[in-house]
Short mmCIF file of N, CA, C and O in Angstrom, two decimals:
data_model
loop_
_atom_site.label_atom_id
_atom_site.label_comp_id
_atom_site.label_asym_id
_atom_site.label_seq_id
_atom_site.Cartn_x
_atom_site.Cartn_y
_atom_site.Cartn_z
N UNK A 1 -109.25 -9.24 -0.79
CA UNK A 1 -107.97 -8.79 -0.44
C UNK A 1 -107.10 -8.48 -1.45
O UNK A 1 -106.30 -7.27 -1.06
N UNK A 2 -106.94 -9.00 -2.40
CA UNK A 2 -106.20 -8.38 -3.53
C UNK A 2 -106.46 -7.15 -4.21
O UNK A 2 -105.76 -6.41 -4.60
N UNK A 3 -108.09 -7.10 -4.26
CA UNK A 3 -108.51 -5.72 -4.77
C UNK A 3 -108.06 -4.58 -3.93
O UNK A 3 -107.68 -3.47 -4.49
N UNK A 4 -107.87 -4.69 -2.58
CA UNK A 4 -107.60 -3.61 -1.67
C UNK A 4 -106.22 -3.13 -1.91
O UNK A 4 -105.92 -1.97 -1.91
N UNK A 5 -105.41 -4.03 -2.09
CA UNK A 5 -104.16 -3.76 -2.43
C UNK A 5 -103.87 -2.88 -3.73
O UNK A 5 -103.17 -2.08 -3.81
N UNK A 6 -104.63 -3.43 -4.70
CA UNK A 6 -104.33 -2.83 -6.01
C UNK A 6 -105.16 -1.42 -6.04
O UNK A 6 -104.49 -0.40 -6.45
N UNK A 7 -106.06 -1.09 -5.35
CA UNK A 7 -106.66 0.06 -4.90
C UNK A 7 -105.82 0.97 -4.26
O UNK A 7 -105.58 2.18 -4.52
N UNK A 8 -105.17 0.55 -3.18
CA UNK A 8 -104.12 1.45 -2.13
C UNK A 8 -103.05 1.68 -3.09
O UNK A 8 -102.52 2.68 -3.05
N UNK A 9 -102.44 0.87 -4.12
CA UNK A 9 -101.52 1.21 -5.05
C UNK A 9 -101.85 2.26 -5.97
O UNK A 9 -101.07 3.16 -6.10
N UNK A 10 -103.02 2.30 -6.45
CA UNK A 10 -103.60 3.36 -7.37
C UNK A 10 -103.64 4.57 -6.69
O UNK A 10 -103.26 5.92 -7.02
N UNK A 11 -104.10 4.74 -5.50
CA UNK A 11 -104.19 5.95 -4.64
C UNK A 11 -102.83 6.72 -4.44
O UNK A 11 -102.55 7.59 -4.44
N UNK A 12 -101.92 5.85 -4.13
CA UNK A 12 -100.39 6.21 -3.82
C UNK A 12 -99.68 6.51 -4.81
O UNK A 12 -98.66 7.25 -4.77
N UNK A 13 -99.99 6.37 -5.92
CA UNK A 13 -99.15 6.63 -7.29
C UNK A 13 -99.15 8.24 -7.34
O UNK A 13 -99.87 9.03 -7.05
N UNK A 14 -97.91 8.81 -7.90
CA UNK A 14 -97.61 10.18 -8.01
C UNK A 14 -98.25 10.59 -9.31
O UNK A 14 -98.16 9.81 -10.39
N UNK A 15 -98.64 11.64 -9.51
CA UNK A 15 -99.15 12.26 -10.67
C UNK A 15 -98.23 13.47 -11.26
O UNK A 15 -97.86 14.21 -10.35
N UNK A 16 -97.75 13.39 -12.43
CA UNK A 16 -97.12 14.31 -12.88
C UNK A 16 -97.91 15.46 -13.84
O UNK A 16 -98.79 15.02 -14.63
N UNK A 17 -97.96 16.70 -13.39
CA UNK A 17 -98.78 17.71 -14.08
C UNK A 17 -98.05 18.91 -14.51
O UNK A 17 -96.96 18.62 -14.45
N UNK A 18 -98.78 19.87 -15.15
CA UNK A 18 -97.97 20.92 -15.87
C UNK A 18 -97.23 21.75 -14.75
O UNK A 18 -96.26 22.16 -14.98
N UNK A 19 -97.80 21.79 -13.32
CA UNK A 19 -97.03 22.45 -12.44
C UNK A 19 -95.79 21.76 -12.35
O UNK A 19 -94.43 22.59 -12.05
N UNK A 20 -95.70 20.59 -12.15
CA UNK A 20 -94.46 19.76 -11.85
C UNK A 20 -93.54 20.21 -12.92
O UNK A 20 -92.42 20.23 -12.89
N UNK A 21 -94.05 19.96 -14.35
CA UNK A 21 -93.23 20.30 -15.52
C UNK A 21 -92.59 21.63 -15.39
O UNK A 21 -91.34 21.84 -15.77
N UNK A 22 -93.31 22.63 -15.01
CA UNK A 22 -92.68 24.10 -14.91
C UNK A 22 -91.73 24.28 -13.63
O UNK A 22 -90.67 24.81 -14.24
N UNK A 23 -92.02 23.41 -12.60
CA UNK A 23 -91.06 23.50 -11.62
C UNK A 23 -89.51 22.87 -12.11
O UNK A 23 -88.60 23.37 -11.97
N UNK A 24 -89.78 21.67 -12.77
CA UNK A 24 -88.72 20.95 -13.41
C UNK A 24 -87.98 21.76 -14.67
O UNK A 24 -86.65 21.87 -14.38
N UNK A 25 -88.73 22.53 -15.40
CA UNK A 25 -88.02 23.20 -16.48
C UNK A 25 -87.28 24.46 -15.64
O UNK A 25 -86.25 24.69 -16.12
N UNK A 26 -87.79 25.06 -14.80
CA UNK A 26 -87.41 26.17 -13.80
C UNK A 26 -86.06 25.66 -13.29
O UNK A 26 -84.98 26.41 -13.20
N UNK A 27 -86.05 24.66 -12.65
CA UNK A 27 -84.90 24.06 -12.18
C UNK A 27 -83.55 23.59 -12.88
O UNK A 27 -82.65 23.91 -12.73
N UNK A 28 -84.00 23.16 -14.30
CA UNK A 28 -83.04 22.80 -15.21
C UNK A 28 -82.37 24.15 -15.74
O UNK A 28 -81.30 24.22 -15.94
N UNK A 29 -83.31 25.21 -15.89
CA UNK A 29 -82.80 26.33 -16.46
C UNK A 29 -81.86 26.90 -15.43
O UNK A 29 -80.80 27.75 -15.85
N UNK A 30 -82.25 26.99 -14.23
CA UNK A 30 -81.51 27.69 -13.00
C UNK A 30 -80.17 26.92 -12.98
O UNK A 30 -79.10 27.54 -12.67
N UNK A 31 -80.31 25.79 -13.08
CA UNK A 31 -79.02 24.75 -12.87
C UNK A 31 -77.98 25.24 -14.04
O UNK A 31 -76.87 25.38 -14.03
N UNK A 32 -78.51 25.28 -15.08
CA UNK A 32 -77.72 25.57 -16.50
C UNK A 32 -77.09 26.87 -16.36
O UNK A 32 -76.04 27.16 -16.64
N UNK A 33 -78.05 27.97 -15.84
CA UNK A 33 -77.39 29.29 -15.53
C UNK A 33 -76.49 29.31 -14.67
O UNK A 33 -75.47 30.03 -14.88
N UNK A 34 -76.61 28.54 -13.58
CA UNK A 34 -75.53 28.27 -12.49
C UNK A 34 -74.38 28.15 -12.91
O UNK A 34 -73.29 28.38 -12.62
N UNK A 35 -74.25 26.67 -13.66
CA UNK A 35 -73.01 26.27 -14.51
C UNK A 35 -72.45 27.34 -15.37
O UNK A 35 -71.13 27.47 -15.33
N UNK A 36 -73.03 28.05 -16.18
CA UNK A 36 -72.61 28.83 -17.20
C UNK A 36 -71.79 30.01 -16.29
O UNK A 36 -70.88 30.42 -16.43
N UNK A 37 -72.84 30.41 -15.36
CA UNK A 37 -71.91 31.57 -14.57
C UNK A 37 -70.70 31.18 -13.70
O UNK A 37 -69.83 32.02 -13.70
N UNK A 38 -70.71 29.67 -13.40
CA UNK A 38 -69.54 29.30 -12.72
C UNK A 38 -68.26 29.26 -13.65
O UNK A 38 -67.15 29.56 -13.25
N UNK A 39 -68.63 29.04 -15.00
CA UNK A 39 -67.47 28.79 -15.95
C UNK A 39 -67.05 30.34 -16.11
O UNK A 39 -66.05 30.35 -16.78
N UNK A 40 -67.86 31.37 -15.94
CA UNK A 40 -67.68 32.59 -16.34
C UNK A 40 -66.66 33.30 -15.07
O UNK A 40 -66.22 34.31 -15.25
N UNK A 41 -66.69 32.55 -13.92
CA UNK A 41 -65.84 33.11 -12.83
C UNK A 41 -66.67 33.73 -11.80
O UNK A 41 -66.07 34.05 -10.87
N UNK A 42 -68.09 33.82 -11.80
CA UNK A 42 -68.75 34.27 -10.77
C UNK A 42 -68.75 33.18 -9.76
O UNK A 42 -69.27 32.21 -9.46
N UNK A 43 -68.24 33.93 -8.59
CA UNK A 43 -68.17 32.84 -7.22
C UNK A 43 -69.44 33.27 -6.14
O UNK A 43 -69.24 32.63 -5.22
N UNK A 44 -70.23 34.24 -6.49
CA UNK A 44 -71.33 34.44 -5.63
C UNK A 44 -72.57 34.10 -6.23
O UNK A 44 -73.37 33.41 -5.46
N UNK A 45 -72.83 34.41 -7.45
CA UNK A 45 -74.20 34.12 -7.99
C UNK A 45 -74.44 32.83 -8.59
O UNK A 45 -75.42 32.18 -8.33
N UNK A 46 -73.30 32.17 -8.67
CA UNK A 46 -73.38 30.85 -9.34
C UNK A 46 -73.72 29.74 -8.39
O UNK A 46 -74.60 28.87 -8.69
N UNK A 47 -73.12 29.63 -7.15
CA UNK A 47 -73.36 28.68 -6.04
C UNK A 47 -74.87 29.09 -5.70
O UNK A 47 -75.66 27.93 -5.42
N UNK A 48 -75.42 30.26 -5.72
CA UNK A 48 -76.86 30.63 -5.16
C UNK A 48 -77.69 30.01 -6.23
O UNK A 48 -78.80 29.26 -5.81
N UNK A 49 -77.47 30.03 -7.41
CA UNK A 49 -78.35 29.37 -8.60
C UNK A 49 -78.23 28.09 -8.54
O UNK A 49 -79.40 27.32 -8.57
N UNK A 50 -77.21 27.47 -8.15
CA UNK A 50 -77.11 25.94 -8.12
C UNK A 50 -77.86 25.42 -6.99
O UNK A 50 -78.69 24.45 -7.06
N UNK A 51 -77.71 26.17 -5.76
CA UNK A 51 -78.34 25.59 -4.59
C UNK A 51 -79.95 25.70 -4.96
O UNK A 51 -80.48 24.81 -4.44
N UNK A 52 -80.49 26.78 -5.37
CA UNK A 52 -81.94 27.17 -5.80
C UNK A 52 -82.22 26.03 -6.60
O UNK A 52 -83.34 25.34 -6.40
N UNK A 53 -81.42 25.58 -7.70
CA UNK A 53 -82.04 24.58 -8.77
C UNK A 53 -82.08 23.41 -8.06
O UNK A 53 -83.08 22.58 -8.14
N UNK A 54 -81.01 22.82 -7.19
CA UNK A 54 -80.81 21.48 -6.73
C UNK A 54 -81.89 21.22 -5.45
O UNK A 54 -82.20 20.31 -5.31
N UNK A 55 -81.73 22.20 -4.66
CA UNK A 55 -82.50 22.06 -3.32
C UNK A 55 -83.79 22.53 -3.26
O UNK A 55 -84.65 21.93 -2.65
N UNK A 56 -84.26 23.42 -4.15
CA UNK A 56 -85.53 23.92 -3.97
C UNK A 56 -86.49 23.57 -5.12
O UNK A 56 -87.69 23.08 -5.12
N UNK A 57 -85.97 23.88 -6.47
CA UNK A 57 -87.01 23.86 -7.41
C UNK A 57 -87.01 22.44 -7.91
O UNK A 57 -88.13 21.86 -8.22
N UNK A 58 -85.86 21.44 -7.99
CA UNK A 58 -86.23 20.04 -8.45
C UNK A 58 -86.77 19.18 -7.50
O UNK A 58 -87.87 18.41 -7.93
N UNK A 59 -86.60 19.55 -6.06
CA UNK A 59 -87.65 18.60 -5.19
C UNK A 59 -88.97 19.22 -5.32
O UNK A 59 -89.88 18.35 -5.18
N UNK A 60 -89.37 20.41 -5.59
CA UNK A 60 -90.69 20.84 -5.50
C UNK A 60 -91.39 20.33 -7.00
O UNK A 60 -92.38 19.83 -6.91
N UNK A 61 -90.43 20.03 -8.10
CA UNK A 61 -91.06 19.34 -9.24
C UNK A 61 -91.37 17.82 -8.92
O UNK A 61 -92.30 17.22 -9.45
N UNK A 62 -90.75 17.25 -7.94
CA UNK A 62 -91.06 15.83 -7.65
C UNK A 62 -92.23 15.64 -6.68
O UNK A 62 -93.00 14.91 -6.78
N UNK A 63 -92.20 16.60 -5.64
CA UNK A 63 -93.09 16.60 -4.69
C UNK A 63 -94.55 17.11 -4.89
O UNK A 63 -95.51 16.37 -4.82
N UNK A 64 -94.58 18.09 -5.69
CA UNK A 64 -95.80 18.89 -6.04
C UNK A 64 -96.78 17.94 -6.99
O UNK A 64 -96.26 17.32 -7.92
#
């Protein structure tokens, strides 16, 4: 019984690969660029970059 639980826990663990790393780096770079553009006064491109980084790229880095 205890072996089944341990094996099930191994199967459900998340794996971090290079794809996850690239999505995370792209998300962080997009967020940094968004905050930089926000500090420069861009009110159209900055929110788009921030939403893209926070809502699309970082969740993809976690899920994939």
